[in-house]
CSV table of C-alpha atoms and ligand atoms in Angstrom, one decimal:
chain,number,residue,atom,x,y,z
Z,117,UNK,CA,-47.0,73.6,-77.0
Z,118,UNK,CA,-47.2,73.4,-73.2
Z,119,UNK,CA,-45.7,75.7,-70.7
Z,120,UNK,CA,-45.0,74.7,-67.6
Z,121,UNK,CA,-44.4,78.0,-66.2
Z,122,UNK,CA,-47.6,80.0,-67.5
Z,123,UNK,CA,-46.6,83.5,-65.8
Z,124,UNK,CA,-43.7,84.0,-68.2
Z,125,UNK,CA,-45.6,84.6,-72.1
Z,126,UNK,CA,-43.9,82.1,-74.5
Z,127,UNK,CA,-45.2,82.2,-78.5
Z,128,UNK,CA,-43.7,79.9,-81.0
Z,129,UNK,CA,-40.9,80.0,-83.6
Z,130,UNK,CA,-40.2,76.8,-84.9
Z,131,UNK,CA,-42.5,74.0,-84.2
Z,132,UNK,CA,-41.9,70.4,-83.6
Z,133,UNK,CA,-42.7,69.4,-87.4
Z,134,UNK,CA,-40.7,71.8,-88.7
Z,135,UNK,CA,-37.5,71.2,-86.9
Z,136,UNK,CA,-37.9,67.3,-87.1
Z,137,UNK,CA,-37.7,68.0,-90.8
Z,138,UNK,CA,-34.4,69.9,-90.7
Z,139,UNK,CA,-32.9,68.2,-88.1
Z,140,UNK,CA,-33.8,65.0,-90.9
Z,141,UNK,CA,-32.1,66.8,-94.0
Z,142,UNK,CA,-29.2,68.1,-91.2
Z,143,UNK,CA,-28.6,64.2,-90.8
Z,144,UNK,CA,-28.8,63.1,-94.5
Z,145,UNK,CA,-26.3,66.0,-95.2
Z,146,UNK,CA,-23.5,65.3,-92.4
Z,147,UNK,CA,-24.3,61.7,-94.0
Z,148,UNK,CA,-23.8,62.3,-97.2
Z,149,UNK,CA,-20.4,64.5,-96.2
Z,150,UNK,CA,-18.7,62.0,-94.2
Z,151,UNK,CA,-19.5,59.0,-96.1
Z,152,UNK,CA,-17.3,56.1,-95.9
Z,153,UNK,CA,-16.2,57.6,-92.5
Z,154,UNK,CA,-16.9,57.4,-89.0
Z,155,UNK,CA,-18.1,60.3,-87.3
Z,156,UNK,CA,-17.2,61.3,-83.7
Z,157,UNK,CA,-20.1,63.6,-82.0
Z,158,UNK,CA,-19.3,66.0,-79.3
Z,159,UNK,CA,-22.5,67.4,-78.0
Z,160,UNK,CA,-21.9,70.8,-75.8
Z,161,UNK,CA,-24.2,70.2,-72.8
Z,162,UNK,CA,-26.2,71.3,-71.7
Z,163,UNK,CA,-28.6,72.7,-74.5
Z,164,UNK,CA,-27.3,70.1,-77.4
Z,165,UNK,CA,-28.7,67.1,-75.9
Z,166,UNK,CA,-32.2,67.2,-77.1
Z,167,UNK,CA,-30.6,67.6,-80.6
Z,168,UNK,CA,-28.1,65.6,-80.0
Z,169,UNK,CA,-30.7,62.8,-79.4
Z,170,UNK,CA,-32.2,63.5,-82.7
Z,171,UNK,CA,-29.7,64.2,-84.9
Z,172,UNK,CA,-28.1,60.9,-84.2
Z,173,UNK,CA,-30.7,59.2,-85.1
Z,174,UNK,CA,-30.6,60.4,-88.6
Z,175,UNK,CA,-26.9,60.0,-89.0
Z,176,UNK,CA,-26.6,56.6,-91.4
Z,177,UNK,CA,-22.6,56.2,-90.5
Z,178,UNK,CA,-20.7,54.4,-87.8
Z,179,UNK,CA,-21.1,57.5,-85.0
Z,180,UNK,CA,-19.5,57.8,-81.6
Z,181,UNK,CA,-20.9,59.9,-79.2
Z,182,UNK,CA,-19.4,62.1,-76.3
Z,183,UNK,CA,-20.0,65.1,-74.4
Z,184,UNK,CA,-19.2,67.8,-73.1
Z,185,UNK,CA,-20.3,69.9,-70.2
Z,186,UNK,CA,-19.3,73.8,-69.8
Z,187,UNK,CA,-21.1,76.6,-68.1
Z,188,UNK,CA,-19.7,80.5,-69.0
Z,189,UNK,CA,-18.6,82.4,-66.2
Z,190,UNK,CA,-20.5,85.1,-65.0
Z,191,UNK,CA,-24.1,86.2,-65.0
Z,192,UNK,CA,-26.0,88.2,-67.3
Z,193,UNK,CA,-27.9,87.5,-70.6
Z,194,UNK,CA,-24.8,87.0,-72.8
Z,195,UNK,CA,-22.1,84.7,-72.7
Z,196,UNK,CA,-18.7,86.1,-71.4
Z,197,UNK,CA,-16.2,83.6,-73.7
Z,198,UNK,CA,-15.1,82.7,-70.1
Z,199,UNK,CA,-15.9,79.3,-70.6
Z,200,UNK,CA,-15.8,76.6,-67.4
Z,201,UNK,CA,-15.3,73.0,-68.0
Z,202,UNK,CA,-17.9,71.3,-65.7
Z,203,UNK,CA,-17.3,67.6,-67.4
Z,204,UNK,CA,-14.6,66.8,-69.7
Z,205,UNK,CA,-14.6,64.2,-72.5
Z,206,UNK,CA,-14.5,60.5,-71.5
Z,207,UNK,CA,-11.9,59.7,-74.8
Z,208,UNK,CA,-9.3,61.2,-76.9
Z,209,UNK,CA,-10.2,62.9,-80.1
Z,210,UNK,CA,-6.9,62.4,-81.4
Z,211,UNK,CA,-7.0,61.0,-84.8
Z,212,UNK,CA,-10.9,61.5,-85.1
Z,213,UNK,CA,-13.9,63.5,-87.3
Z,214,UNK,CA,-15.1,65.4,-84.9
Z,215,UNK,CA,-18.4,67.3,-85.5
Z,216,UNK,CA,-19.0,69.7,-82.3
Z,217,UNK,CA,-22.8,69.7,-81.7
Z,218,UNK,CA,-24.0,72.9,-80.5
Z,219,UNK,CA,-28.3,73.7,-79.9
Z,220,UNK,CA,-26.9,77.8,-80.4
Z,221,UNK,CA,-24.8,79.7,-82.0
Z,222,UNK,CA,-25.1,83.5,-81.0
Z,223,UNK,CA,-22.0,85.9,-79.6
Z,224,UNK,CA,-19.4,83.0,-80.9
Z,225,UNK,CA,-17.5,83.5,-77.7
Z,226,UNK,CA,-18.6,79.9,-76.6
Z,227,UNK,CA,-17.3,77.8,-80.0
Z,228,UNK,CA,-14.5,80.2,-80.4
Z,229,UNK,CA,-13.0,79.1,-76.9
Z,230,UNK,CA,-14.3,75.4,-77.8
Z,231,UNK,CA,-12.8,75.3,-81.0
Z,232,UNK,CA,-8.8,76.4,-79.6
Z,233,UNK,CA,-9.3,73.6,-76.7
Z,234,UNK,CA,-10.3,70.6,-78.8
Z,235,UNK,CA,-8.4,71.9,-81.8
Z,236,UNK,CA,-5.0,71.3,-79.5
Z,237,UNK,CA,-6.4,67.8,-78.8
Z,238,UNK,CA,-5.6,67.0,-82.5
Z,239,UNK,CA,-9.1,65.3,-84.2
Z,240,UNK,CA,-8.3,64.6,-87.6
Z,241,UNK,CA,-11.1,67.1,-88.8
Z,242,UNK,CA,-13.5,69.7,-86.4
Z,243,UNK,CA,-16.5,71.0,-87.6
Z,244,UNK,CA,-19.5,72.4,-85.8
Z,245,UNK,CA,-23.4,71.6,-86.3
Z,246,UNK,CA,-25.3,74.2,-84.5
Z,247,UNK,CA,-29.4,73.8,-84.6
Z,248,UNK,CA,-30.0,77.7,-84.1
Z,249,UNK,CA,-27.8,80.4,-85.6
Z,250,UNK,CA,-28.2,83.9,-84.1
Z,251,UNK,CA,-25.8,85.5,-87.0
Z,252,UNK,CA,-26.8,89.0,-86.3
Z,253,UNK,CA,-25.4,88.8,-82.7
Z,254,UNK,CA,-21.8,87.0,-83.8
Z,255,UNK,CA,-18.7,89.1,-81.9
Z,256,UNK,CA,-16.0,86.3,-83.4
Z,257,UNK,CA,-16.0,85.5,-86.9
Z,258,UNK,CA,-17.1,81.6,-86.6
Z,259,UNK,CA,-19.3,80.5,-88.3
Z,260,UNK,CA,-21.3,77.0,-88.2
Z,261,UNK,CA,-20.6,74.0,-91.1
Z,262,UNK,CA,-24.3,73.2,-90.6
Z,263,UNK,CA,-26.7,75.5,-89.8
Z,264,UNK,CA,-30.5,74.5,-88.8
Z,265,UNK,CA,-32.2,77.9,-88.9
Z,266,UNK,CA,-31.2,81.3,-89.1
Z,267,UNK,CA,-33.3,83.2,-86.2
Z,268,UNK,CA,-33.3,86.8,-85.1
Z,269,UNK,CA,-32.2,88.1,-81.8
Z,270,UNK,CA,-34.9,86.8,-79.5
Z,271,UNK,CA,-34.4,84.9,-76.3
Z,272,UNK,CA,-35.4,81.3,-77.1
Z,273,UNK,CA,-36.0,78.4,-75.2
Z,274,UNK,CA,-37.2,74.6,-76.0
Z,275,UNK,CA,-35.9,71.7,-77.7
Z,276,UNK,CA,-33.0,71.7,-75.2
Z,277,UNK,CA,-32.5,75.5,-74.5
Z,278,UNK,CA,-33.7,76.9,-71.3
Z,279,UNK,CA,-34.5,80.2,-68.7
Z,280,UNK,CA,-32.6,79.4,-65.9
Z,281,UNK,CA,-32.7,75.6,-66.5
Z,282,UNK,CA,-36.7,75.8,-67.5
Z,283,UNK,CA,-38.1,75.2,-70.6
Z,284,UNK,CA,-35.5,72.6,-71.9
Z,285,UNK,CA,-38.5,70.1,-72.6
Z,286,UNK,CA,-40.7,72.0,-74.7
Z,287,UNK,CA,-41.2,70.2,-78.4
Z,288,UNK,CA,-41.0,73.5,-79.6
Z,289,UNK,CA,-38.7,76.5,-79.7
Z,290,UNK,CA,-40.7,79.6,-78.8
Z,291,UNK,CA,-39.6,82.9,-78.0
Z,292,UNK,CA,-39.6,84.0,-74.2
Z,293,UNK,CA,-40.9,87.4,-72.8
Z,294,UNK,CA,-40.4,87.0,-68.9
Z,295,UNK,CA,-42.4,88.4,-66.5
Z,296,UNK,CA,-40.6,91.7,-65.2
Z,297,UNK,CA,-40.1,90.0,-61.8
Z,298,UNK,CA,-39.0,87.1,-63.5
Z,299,UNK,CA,-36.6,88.7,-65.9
Z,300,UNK,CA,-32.7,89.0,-65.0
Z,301,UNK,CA,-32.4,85.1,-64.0
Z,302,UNK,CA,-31.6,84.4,-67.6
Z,303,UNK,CA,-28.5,82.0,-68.2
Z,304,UNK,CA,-25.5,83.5,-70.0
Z,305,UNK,CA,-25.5,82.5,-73.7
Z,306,UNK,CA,-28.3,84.5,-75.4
A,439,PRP,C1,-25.4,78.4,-75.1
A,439,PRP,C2,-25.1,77.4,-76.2
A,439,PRP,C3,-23.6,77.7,-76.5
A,439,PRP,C4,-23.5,79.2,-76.1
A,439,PRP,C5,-23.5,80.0,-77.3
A,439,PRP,O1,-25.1,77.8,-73.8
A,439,PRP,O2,-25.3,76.1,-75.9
A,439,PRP,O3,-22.8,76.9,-75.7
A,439,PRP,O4,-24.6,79.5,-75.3
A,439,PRP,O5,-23.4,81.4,-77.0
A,439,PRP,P1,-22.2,82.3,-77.6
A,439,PRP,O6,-22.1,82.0,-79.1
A,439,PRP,O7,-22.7,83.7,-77.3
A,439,PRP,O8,-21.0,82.0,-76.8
A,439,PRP,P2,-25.6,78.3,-72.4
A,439,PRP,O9,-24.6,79.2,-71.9
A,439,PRP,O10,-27.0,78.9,-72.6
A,439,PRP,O11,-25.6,77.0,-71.5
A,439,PRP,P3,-26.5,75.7,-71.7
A,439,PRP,O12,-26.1,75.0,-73.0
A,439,PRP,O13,-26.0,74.9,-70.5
A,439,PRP,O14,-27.9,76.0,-71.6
């Protein structure tokens, strides 16, 4: 586990090994689920991308990827449900199996906003993979059709999830206790 900013105490939750394990029995299960089909990936950037990367790679169907880039309005340490479109799709999902890919599902403000805007693009089916599922924290009644891990409320970062914009490359996802000088930058989301 490295950390590249060594003021700000990081320990680990969920090592390398163990989420390239799930993230293997995630991909045999979407696999398994949409056989015979092909499967159209949206990942919400930016924080799905490392899993993204992954998960595709364990995906045995015809795939598609796209993306999607949004940032939530406001500052703060939760997300507001406001959500900005900062990249739009490159195709239509019209027609398509659609499996939203998110790196975490917390408030539910974020997917619950997603999930109206693509729903109205008409995708034949919309599901949503998330890698990290903060249940205890859910505001909207959404819920995940995959689910990596259950966690508790503790602000994460690594594998793709950061402190303002930090710690997206760490192999690991470890739990963050900021410096108090340090603390307050936090993006919206957890
Ligand atoms: C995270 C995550 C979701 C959202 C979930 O994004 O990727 O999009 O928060 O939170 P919610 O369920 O409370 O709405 P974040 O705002 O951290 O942006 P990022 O993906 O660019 O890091």
């Amino acid at each position: 586990m490295n950390n590249p900013e060594s003021k700000n105490k990081i320990e680990l939750l969920l090592t390398e090994e163990k989420i390239m394990q799930r993230v293997r029995d995630l991909g045999a299960q979407i696999t398994a689920d949409y056989q015979g089909r092909r499967l159209h990936l949206v990942g919400i950037l930016k924080g799905a991308w490392v899993f993204l990367a992954d998960l595709v790679r364990h995906i045995d169907l015809e795939v598609t990827v796209d993306f999607l880039g949004i940032a939530s309005y406001g500052a703060g340490t939760t997300s507001s449900g406001q959500v900005k479109i900062t990249k739009d799709l490159d195709q239509s999902i019209e027609g398509l199996d659609v499996l939203a890919v998110e790196d975490i599902l917390d408030t539910g403000l974020t997917f619950t906003y997603l999930h109206k805007m693509l729903s109205a693009r008409k995708p034949k089916s919309l599901k949503l993979v998330a890698l990290l599922d903060k249940a205890e924290r859910r505001i909207k009644p959404v819920q995940a059709d995959y689910v990596g891990f259950t966690i508790p409320d503790l602000f994460v970062v690594g594998y793709g999830l950061d402190y303002g914009q930090k710690y997206r490359q760490l192999r690991d996802v470890c739990v963050l206790h900021p410096t108090p000088e340090d603390a307050g930058i936090a993006t919206a989301g957890q």
